[in-house]
Coordinates of C-alpha atoms and ligand atoms in Angstrom, one line a residue:
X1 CA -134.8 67.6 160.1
X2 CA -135.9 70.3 157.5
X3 CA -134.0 69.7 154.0
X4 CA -131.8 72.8 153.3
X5 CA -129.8 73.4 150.3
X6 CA -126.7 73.8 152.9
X7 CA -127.0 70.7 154.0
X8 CA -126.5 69.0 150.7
X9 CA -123.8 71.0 150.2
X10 CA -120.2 70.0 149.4
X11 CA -118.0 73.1 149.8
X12 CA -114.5 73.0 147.5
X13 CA -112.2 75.2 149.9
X14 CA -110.0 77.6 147.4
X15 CA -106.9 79.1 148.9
X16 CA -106.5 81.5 146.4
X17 CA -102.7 82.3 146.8
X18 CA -102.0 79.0 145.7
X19 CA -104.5 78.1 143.3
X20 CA -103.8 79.9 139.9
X21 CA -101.6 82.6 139.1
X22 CA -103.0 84.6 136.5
X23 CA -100.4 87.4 136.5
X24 CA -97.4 86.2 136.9
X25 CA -96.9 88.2 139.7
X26 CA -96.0 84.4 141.5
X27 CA -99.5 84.6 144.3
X28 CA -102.9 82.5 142.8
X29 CA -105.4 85.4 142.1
X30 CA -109.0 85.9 142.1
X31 CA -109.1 86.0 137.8
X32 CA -107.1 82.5 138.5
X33 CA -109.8 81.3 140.2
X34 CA -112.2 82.1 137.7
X35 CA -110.4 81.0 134.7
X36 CA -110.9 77.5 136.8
X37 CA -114.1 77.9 137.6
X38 CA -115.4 75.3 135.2
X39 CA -112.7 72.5 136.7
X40 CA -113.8 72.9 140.3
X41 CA -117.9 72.8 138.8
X42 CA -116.6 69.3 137.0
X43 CA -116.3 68.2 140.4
X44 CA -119.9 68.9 141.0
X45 CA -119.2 70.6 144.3
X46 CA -122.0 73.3 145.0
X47 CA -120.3 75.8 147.0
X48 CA -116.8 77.3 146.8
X49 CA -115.1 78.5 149.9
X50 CA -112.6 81.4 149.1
X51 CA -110.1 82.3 152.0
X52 CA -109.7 85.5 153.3
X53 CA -108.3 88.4 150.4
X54 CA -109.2 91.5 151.9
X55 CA -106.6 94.1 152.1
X56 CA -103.9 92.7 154.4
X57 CA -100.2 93.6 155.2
X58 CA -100.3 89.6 154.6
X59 CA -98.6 88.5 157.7
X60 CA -100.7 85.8 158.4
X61 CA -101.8 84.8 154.7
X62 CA -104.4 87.4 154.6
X63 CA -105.9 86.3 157.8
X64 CA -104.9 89.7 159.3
X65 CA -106.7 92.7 157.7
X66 CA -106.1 96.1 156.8
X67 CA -109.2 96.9 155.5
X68 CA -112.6 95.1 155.3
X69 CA -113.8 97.0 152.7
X70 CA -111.1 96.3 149.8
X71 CA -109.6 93.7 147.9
X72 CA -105.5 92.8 148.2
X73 CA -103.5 93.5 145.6
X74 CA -102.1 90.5 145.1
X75 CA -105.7 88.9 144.5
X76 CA -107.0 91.1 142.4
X77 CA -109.3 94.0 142.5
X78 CA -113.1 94.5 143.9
X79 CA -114.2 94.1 139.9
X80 CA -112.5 90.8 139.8
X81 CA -114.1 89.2 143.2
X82 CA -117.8 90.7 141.7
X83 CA -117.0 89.1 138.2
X84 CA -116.0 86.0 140.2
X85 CA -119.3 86.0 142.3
X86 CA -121.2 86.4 138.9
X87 CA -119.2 83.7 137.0
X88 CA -119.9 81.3 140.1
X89 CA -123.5 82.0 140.3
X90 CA -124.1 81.6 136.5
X91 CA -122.2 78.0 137.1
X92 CA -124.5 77.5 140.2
X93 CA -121.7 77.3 142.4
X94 CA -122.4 79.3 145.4
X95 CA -119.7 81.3 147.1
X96 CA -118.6 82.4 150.7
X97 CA -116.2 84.1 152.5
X98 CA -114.2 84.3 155.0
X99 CA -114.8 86.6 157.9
X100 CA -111.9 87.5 160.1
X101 CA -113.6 89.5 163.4
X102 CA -111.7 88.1 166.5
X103 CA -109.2 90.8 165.3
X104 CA -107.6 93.0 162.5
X105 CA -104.4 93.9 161.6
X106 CA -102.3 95.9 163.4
X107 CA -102.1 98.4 160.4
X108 CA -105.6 98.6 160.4
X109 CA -106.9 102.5 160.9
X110 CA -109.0 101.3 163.9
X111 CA -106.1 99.9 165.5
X112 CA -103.8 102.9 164.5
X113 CA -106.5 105.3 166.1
X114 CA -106.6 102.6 168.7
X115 CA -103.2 103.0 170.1
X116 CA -102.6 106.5 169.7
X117 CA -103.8 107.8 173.0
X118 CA -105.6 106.5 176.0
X119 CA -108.0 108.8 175.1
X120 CA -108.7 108.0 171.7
X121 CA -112.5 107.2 170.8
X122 CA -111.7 104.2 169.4
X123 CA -109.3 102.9 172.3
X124 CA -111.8 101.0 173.5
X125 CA -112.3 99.2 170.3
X126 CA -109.4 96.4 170.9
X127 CA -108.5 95.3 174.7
X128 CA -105.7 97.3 176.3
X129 CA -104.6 96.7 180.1
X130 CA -101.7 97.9 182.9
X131 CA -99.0 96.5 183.3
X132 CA -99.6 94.0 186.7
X133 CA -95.9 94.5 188.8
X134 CA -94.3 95.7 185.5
X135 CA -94.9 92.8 183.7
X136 CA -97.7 91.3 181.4
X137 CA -101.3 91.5 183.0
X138 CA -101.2 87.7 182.6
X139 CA -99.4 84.7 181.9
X140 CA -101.3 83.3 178.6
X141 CA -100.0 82.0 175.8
X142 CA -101.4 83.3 172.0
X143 CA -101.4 80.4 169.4
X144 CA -98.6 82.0 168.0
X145 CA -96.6 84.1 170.8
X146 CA -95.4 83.2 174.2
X147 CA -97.8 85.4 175.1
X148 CA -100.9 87.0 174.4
X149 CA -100.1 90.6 175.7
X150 CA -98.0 93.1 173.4
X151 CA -96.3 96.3 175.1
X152 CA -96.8 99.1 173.7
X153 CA -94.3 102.2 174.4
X154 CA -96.4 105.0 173.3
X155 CA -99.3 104.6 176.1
X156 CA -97.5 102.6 178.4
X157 CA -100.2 99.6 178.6
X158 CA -100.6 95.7 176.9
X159 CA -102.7 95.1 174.3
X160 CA -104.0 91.6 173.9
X161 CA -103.3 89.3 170.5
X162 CA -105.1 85.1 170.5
X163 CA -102.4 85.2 167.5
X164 CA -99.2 87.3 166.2
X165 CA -98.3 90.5 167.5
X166 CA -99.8 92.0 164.4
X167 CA -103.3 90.8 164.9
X168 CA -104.5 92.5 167.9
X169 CA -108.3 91.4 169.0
X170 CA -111.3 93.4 168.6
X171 CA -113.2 94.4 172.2
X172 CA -116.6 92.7 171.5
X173 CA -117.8 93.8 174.5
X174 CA -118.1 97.1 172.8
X175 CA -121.2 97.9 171.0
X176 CA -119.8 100.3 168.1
X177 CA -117.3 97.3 167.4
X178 CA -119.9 94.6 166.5
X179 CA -122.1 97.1 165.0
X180 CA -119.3 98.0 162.8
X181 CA -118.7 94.6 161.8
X182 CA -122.5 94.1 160.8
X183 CA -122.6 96.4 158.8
X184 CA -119.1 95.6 157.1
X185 CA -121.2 91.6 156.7
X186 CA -124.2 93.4 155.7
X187 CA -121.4 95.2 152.7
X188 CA -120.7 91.6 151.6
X189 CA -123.9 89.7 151.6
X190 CA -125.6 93.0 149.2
X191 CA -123.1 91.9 147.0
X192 CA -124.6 88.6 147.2
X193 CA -122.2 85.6 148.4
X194 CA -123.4 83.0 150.1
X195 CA -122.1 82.6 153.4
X196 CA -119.4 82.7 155.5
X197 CA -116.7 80.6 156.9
X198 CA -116.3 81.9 160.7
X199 CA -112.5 82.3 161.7
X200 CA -111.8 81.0 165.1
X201 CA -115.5 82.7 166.0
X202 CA -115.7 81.1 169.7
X203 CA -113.2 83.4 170.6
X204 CA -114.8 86.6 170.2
X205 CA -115.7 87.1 174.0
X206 CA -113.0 87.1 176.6
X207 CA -112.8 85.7 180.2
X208 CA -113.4 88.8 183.1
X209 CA -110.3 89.9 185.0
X210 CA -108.3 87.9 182.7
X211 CA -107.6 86.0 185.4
X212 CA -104.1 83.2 185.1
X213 CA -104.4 79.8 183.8
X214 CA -103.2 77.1 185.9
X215 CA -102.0 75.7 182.8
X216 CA -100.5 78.6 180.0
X217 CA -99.6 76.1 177.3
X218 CA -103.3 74.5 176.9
X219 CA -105.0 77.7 175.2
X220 CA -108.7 76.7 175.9
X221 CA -108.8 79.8 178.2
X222 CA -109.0 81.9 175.0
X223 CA -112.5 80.2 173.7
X224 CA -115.9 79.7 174.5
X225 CA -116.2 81.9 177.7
X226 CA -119.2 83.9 178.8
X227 CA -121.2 86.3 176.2
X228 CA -120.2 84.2 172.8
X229 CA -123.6 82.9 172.1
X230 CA -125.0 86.3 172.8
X231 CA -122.9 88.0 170.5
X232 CA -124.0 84.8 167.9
X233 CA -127.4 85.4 168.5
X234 CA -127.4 89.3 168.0
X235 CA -125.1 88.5 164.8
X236 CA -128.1 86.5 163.7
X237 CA -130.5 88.6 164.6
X238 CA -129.3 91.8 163.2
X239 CA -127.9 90.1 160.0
X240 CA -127.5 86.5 159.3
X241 CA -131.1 85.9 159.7
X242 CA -132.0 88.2 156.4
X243 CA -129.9 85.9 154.5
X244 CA -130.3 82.4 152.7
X245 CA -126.6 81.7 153.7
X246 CA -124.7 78.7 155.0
X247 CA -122.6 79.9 158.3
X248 CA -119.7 77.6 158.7
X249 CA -118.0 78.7 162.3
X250 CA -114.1 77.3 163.4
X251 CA -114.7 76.2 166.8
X252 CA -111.4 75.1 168.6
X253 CA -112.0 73.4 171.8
X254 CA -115.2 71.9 172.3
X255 CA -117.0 69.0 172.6
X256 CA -120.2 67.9 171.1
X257 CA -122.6 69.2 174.2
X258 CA -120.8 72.6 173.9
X259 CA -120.6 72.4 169.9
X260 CA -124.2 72.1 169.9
X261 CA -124.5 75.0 171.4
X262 CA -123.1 77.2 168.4
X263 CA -125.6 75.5 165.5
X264 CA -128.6 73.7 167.3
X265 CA -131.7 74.9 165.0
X266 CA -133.6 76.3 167.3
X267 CA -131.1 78.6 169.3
X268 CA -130.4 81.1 165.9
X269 CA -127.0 81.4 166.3
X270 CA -124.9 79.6 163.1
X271 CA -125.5 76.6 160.6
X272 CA -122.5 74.3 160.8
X273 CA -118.8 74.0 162.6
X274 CA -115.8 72.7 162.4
X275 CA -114.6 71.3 165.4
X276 CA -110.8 69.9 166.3
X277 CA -111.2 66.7 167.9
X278 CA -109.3 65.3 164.6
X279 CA -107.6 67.7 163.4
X280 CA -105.9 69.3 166.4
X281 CA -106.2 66.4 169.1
X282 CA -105.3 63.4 166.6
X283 CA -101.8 63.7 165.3
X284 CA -101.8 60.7 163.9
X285 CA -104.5 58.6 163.1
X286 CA -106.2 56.2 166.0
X287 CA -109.4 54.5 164.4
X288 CA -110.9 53.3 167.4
X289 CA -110.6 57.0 168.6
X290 CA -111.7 58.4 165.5
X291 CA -115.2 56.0 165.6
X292 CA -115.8 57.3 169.4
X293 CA -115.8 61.1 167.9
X294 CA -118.1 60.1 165.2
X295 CA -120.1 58.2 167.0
X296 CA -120.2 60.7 170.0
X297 CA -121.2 63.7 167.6
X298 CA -123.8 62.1 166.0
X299 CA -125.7 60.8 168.9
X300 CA -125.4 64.6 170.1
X301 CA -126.3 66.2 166.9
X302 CA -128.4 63.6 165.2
X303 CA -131.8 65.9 164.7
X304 CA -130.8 68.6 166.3
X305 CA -127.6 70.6 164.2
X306 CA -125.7 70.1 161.5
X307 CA -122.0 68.7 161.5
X308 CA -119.0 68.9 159.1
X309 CA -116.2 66.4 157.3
X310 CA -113.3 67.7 156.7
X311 CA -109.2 65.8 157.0
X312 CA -107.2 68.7 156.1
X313 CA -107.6 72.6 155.3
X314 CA -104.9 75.1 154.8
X315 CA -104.1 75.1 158.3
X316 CA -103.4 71.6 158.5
X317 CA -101.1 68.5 156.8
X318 CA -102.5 67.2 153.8
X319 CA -104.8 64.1 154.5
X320 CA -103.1 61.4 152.7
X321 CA -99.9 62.1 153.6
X322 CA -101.2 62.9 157.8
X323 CA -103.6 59.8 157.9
X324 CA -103.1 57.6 154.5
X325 CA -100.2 56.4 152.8
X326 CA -98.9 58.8 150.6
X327 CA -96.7 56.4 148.8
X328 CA -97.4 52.8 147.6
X329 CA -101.1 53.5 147.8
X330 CA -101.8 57.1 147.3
X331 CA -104.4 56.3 144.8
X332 CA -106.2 54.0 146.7
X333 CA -105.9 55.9 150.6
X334 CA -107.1 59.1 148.7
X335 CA -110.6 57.3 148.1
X336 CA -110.8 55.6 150.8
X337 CA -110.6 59.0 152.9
X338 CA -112.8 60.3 150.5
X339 CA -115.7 57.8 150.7
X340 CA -115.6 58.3 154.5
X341 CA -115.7 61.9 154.5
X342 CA -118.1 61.9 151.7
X343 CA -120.4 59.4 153.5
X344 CA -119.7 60.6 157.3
X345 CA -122.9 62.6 158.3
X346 CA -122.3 66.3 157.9
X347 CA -121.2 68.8 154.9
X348 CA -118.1 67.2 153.1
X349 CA -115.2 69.8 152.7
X350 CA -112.7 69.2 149.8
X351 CA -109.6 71.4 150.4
X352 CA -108.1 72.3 146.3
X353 CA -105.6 69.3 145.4
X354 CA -106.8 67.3 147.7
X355 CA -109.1 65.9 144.9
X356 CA -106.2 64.4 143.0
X357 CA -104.1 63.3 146.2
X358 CA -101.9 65.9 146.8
X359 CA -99.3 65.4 148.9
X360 CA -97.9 66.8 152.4
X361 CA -94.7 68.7 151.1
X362 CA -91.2 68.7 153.2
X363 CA -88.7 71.3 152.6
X364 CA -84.9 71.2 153.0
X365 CA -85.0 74.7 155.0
X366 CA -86.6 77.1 157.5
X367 CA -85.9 79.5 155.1
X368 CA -88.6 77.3 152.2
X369 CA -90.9 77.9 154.9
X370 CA -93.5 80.8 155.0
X371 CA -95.7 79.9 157.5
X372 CA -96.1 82.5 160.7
X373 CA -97.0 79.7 163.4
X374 CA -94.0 77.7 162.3
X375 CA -91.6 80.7 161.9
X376 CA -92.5 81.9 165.2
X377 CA -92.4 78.6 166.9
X378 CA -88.8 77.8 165.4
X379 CA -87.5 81.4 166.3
X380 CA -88.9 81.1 169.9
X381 CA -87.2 77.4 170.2
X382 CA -83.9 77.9 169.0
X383 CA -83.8 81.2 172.0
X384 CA -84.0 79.0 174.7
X385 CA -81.3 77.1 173.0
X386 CA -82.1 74.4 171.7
X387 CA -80.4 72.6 168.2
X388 CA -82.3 74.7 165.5
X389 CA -82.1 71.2 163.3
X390 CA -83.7 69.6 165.8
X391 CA -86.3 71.9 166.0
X392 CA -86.9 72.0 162.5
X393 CA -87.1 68.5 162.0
X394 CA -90.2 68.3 165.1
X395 CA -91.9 71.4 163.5
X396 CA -92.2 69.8 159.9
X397 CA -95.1 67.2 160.3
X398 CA -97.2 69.6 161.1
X399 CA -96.1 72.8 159.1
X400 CA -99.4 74.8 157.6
X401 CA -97.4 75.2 154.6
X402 CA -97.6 71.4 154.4
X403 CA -100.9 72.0 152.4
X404 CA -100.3 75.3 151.0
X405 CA -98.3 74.9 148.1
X406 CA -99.2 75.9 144.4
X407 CA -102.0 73.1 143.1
X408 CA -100.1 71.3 140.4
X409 CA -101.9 71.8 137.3
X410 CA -99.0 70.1 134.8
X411 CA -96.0 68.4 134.3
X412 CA -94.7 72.1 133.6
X413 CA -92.2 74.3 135.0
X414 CA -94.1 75.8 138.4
X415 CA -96.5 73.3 137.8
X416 CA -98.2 75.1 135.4
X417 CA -99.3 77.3 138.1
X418 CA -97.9 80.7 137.5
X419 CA -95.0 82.0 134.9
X420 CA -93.5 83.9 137.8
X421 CA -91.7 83.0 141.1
X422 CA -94.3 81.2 143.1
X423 CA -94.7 83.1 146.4
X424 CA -94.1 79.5 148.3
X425 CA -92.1 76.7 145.9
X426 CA -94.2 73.5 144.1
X427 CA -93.9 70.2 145.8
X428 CA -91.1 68.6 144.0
X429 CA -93.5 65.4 142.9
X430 CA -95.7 67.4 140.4
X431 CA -94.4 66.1 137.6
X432 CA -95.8 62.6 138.9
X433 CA -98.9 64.5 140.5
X434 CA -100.8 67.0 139.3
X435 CA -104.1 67.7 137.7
X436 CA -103.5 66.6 133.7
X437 CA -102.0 63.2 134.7
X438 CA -104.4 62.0 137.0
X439 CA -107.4 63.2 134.7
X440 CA -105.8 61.6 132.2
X441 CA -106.3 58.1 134.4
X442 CA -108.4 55.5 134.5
X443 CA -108.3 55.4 137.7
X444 CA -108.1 59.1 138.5
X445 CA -108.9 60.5 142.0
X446 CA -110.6 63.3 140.4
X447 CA -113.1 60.6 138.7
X448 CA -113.7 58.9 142.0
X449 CA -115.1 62.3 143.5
X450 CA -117.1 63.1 140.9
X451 CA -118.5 59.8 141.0
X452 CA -119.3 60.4 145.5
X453 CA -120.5 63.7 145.0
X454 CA -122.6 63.2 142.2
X455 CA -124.2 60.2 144.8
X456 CA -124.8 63.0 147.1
X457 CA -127.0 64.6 144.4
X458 CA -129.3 61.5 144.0
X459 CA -129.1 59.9 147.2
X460 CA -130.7 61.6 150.4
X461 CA -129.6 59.0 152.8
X462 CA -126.0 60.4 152.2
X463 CA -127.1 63.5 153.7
X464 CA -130.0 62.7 156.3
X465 CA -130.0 59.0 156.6
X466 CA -129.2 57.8 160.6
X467 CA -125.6 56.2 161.1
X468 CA -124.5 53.2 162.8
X469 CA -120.8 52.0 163.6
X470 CA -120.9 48.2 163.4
X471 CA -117.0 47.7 164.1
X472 CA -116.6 49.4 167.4
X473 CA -113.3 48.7 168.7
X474 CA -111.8 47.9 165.3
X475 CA -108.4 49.3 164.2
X476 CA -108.6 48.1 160.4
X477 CA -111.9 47.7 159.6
X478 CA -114.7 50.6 159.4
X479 CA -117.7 49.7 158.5
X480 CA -121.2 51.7 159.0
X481 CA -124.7 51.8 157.9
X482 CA -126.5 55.0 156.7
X483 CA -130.6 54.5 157.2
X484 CA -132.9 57.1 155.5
X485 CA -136.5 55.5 155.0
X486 CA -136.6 52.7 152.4
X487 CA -133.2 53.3 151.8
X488 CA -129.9 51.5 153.9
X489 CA -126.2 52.0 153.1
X490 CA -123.5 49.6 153.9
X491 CA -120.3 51.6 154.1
X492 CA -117.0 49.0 154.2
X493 CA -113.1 50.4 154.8
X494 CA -110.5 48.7 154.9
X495 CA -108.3 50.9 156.7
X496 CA -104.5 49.6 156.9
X497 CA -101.5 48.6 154.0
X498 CA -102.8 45.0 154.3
X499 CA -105.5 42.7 153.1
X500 CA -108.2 42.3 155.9
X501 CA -111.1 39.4 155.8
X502 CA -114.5 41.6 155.9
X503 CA -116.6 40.0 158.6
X504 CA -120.2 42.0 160.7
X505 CA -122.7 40.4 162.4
X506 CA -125.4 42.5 160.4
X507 CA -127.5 40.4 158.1
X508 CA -127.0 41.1 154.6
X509 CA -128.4 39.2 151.8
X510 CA -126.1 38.9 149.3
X511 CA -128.2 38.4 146.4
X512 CA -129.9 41.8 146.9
X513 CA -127.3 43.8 147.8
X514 CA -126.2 46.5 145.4
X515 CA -122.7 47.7 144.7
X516 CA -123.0 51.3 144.3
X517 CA -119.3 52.4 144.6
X518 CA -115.8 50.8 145.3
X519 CA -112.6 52.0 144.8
X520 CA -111.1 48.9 143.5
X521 CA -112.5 48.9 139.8
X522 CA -112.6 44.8 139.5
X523 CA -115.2 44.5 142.4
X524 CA -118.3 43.2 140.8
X525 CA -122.0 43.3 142.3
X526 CA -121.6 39.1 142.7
X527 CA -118.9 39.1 144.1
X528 CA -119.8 37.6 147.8
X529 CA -119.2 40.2 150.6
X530 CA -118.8 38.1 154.2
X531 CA -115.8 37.0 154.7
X532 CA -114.3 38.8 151.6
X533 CA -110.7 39.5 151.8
X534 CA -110.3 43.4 151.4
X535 CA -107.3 44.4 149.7
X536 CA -105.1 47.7 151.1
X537 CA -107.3 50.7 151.7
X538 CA -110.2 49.6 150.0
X539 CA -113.2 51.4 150.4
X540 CA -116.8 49.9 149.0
X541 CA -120.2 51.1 149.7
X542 CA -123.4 48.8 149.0
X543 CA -126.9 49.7 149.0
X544 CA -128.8 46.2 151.8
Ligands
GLC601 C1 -107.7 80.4 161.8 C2 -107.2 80.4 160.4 C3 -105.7 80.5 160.4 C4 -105.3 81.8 161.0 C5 -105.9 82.0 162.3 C6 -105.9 83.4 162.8 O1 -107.3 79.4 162.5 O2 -107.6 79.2 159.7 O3 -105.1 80.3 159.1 O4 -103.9 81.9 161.1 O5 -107.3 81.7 162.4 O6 -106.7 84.2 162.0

């Protein structure tokens, strides 16, 4: 495949509100992230991944907005996000965006204009329906709502929501809506970012007749239906296509054949995806399962699109404390989860604190909690009766605010993140974890990313090179090969909290092979590898 600067990316995901309160107005800012600029281009990252801070009544963290065109207060102002984009680009970081288009905000004046008569210009904009025998035209579920249909008194029909009530979807099937939307993309990439990240983008087009699902609770009904890759490909066409820019779409629901579909080279419709076989499907962590995804997406993609790495985002848990072991060895699960993302094929995505092994956070109350899916969920529960405690307790593993408190920076009040009232409360361990301390370490996290992505830099077959599982089957033990011309990678894991003899019926000569990485410090180049006794979550890679 063509080398692309995309492709050799590593993208540093920035969730603003929680990153660095510059104010003290308690909410991360866009002049926080600035003022940090030079930490997150120590990491050597090449592109910075800024969630959504348009103008929003903030219901869903910013994912629902008012206004495409302006900046939320509480991030800042338009100057701030072009100083940002200019301090970025002078650091050779690269910047992109996130573009919210399955809907808008309820307050938004489209949606105002919207619902204020049937006859309205712009009713047609979102997707309004009759009532069918009084009731809601069908039985879906949203993501965050029993159902996806919202009454509204005023014109006596349903509009349709994927999420909250406040985030109605935009009718795609219209022309002046996705022309509209062009030209709001065409607004951002004059400006000069680099890209977007695609919210839930296989669910702009809807099914006909919106017909019932046999089975409400299992959402797939709301993605990938009939008219998505034409609305990709004109998206290209009329815009994406006059742009260097890397396109990172959020594709619930699909599997490689279907995945491929969204980012295959030659069909021009986006760069990369995230898809959810992980992080949705795989509560906890199964590494047999884990091997068949990877294995399964590679054979699909291998020469034909490009994949992505990622263990947790602001939607979901905190890596280490979802699939490590967030306790006795945080250090040491950190970089291990690390070298496998980092050495996986696709673009590695670091979500902020994850690079000194933040961890999952678990508060006392519903009330600690922010979080609209959760809050929803709880509310929705405890009506039908059930023991709000008990409800609480089953909705905490998987809280989004898991990973969406402040980044420890210190071992100082609010973590050193804002001299306000942060808008969510610190995780109670920052005086053990935060950013100072584990720079401050030998042995830092931090160091051991620096040290991958900097490999990334020199080493091509990280990117490109061909991968092999050779421990199909295994629960413990991962251990692949990545294969780019001359060049072949041994990658070794020693997935579990106990020591595991290293065994592979691959020949390697072991007075050639070279240690290029381990996250055990004492391992020496010498040391023999077959039959090696791996200590808890060790991670090595060698060059054969
Ligand atoms: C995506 C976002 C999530 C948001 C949802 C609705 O899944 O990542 O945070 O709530 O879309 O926009």
């Amino acid at each position: 495949m063509e080398r692309t600067w995309w492709k050799e990316a590593v993208v540093y995901q920035v969730y603003w509100r929680s990153f660095y309160d510059s104010d003290g107005d308690g909410y991360g800012d866009l002049r926080g992230v600035i003022e940090k600029l030079d930490y997150i281009k120590k990491l050597g990252v090449s592109v910075v991944w800024l969630n959504p801070f348009y103008e929003s009544p903030d219901r869903d963290n910013g994912y629902d907005i008012s206004d495409y065109y302006s900046v939320m207060e509480k991030a800042g102002t338009m100057e701030d996000f072009e100083k940002l984009l200019h301090e970025a680009h002078k650091r050779d970081l690269k910047v992109i965006m996130d573009l919210v288009v399955n809907h808008t905000s309820d307050q938004h004046d489209w949606f105002t204009q919207s619902k204020s008569s049937k006859e309205h210009p712009k009713r047609d904009w979102y997707i309004w329906r009759d009532p069918v025998d009084g009731k809601e035209p069908n039985n879906w579920r949203s993501y965050f709502t029993p159902s996806t249909w919202e009454f509204d008194e005023g014109t006596g029909q349903y509009y349709f929501h994927s999420f909250a009530v406040e985030q109605p979807d935009l009718n795609w099937e219209n022309k002046e809506v996705r022309e509209a939307i062009y030209e709001m993309m065409r607004f951002w990439l004059e400006k000069g970012i680099d890209g977007f990240r695609m919210d839930v983008i296989n669910l702009l087009a809807k099914v006909d007749g919106f017909p019932n699902a046999e089975n409400p609770d299992y959402t797939d009904y709301l993605a990938n239906n009939p008219g998505i890759h034409e609305y990709l490909k004109e998206m290209n066409e009329k815009v994406l296509s006059h742009y260097d820019v890397l396109t990172v779409g959020e594709i619930p629901f699909v599997t490689p054949e279907e995945g491929l579909k969204y980012v295959a080279e030659d069909r021009g419709e986006l760069k990369t995806l995230f898809h959810f076989e992980v992080a949705d499907d795989m509560p906890t962590w199964d590494m047999v399962r884990y091997k068949e995804i990877q294995e399964k997406w590679h054979e699909t993609f291998y020469g034909k699109g490009w994949n992505s790495q990622f263990l947790n985002n602001h939607d979901h848990t905190r890596q280490v404390t979802r699939y490590g072991n967030d306790n006795r060895y945080r250090k040491e699960s950190s970089k291990l989860l690390a070298t496998m993302i980092h050495t996986l094929p696709g673009i590695p995505y670091v979500f902020q604190g994850e690079e000194i092994g933040m961890t999952g956070v678990r508060f006392d109350s519903i009330e600690d909690y922010n979080d609209i899916a959760m809050k929803n969920k709880f509310r929705e529960e405890v009506e039908k009766g059930r023991n709000p405690v008990e409800v609480f307790e089953t909705l905490l593993p998987l809280s989004r605010d898991n990973s969406r408190t402040p980044i420890q920076w210190d071992e100082t009040e609010q973590a050193g993140f804002t001299e306000g009232e942060p808008w969510i409360k610190v995780n109670p361990n920052y005086k053990q974890i935060n950013v100072k301390r584990d720079l401050s370490e030998e042995d830092s996290i931090f160091g051991y990313y620096q040290e991958l992505i900097a490999l990334r830099k020199e080493h091509p077959v990280m990117i490109y090179g061909d991968y092999k599982d050779l421990s199909k089957g295994q629960q413990r033990l991962y251990v692949y090969t990545r294969e780019y011309g001359e060049s072949r990678w041994l990658i070794i894991l020693n997935y579990s909290d106990d020591h595991t003899i290293f065994h592979t019926d691959v020949a390697i000569d072991e007075n050639r092979k070279r240690l290029i990485l381990a996250n055990y410090r004492d391992v020496t180049e010498d040391d023999v590898l077959k039959g090696t006794s791996l200590r808890p979550h060790e991670a090595r890679i060698y060059e054969l």
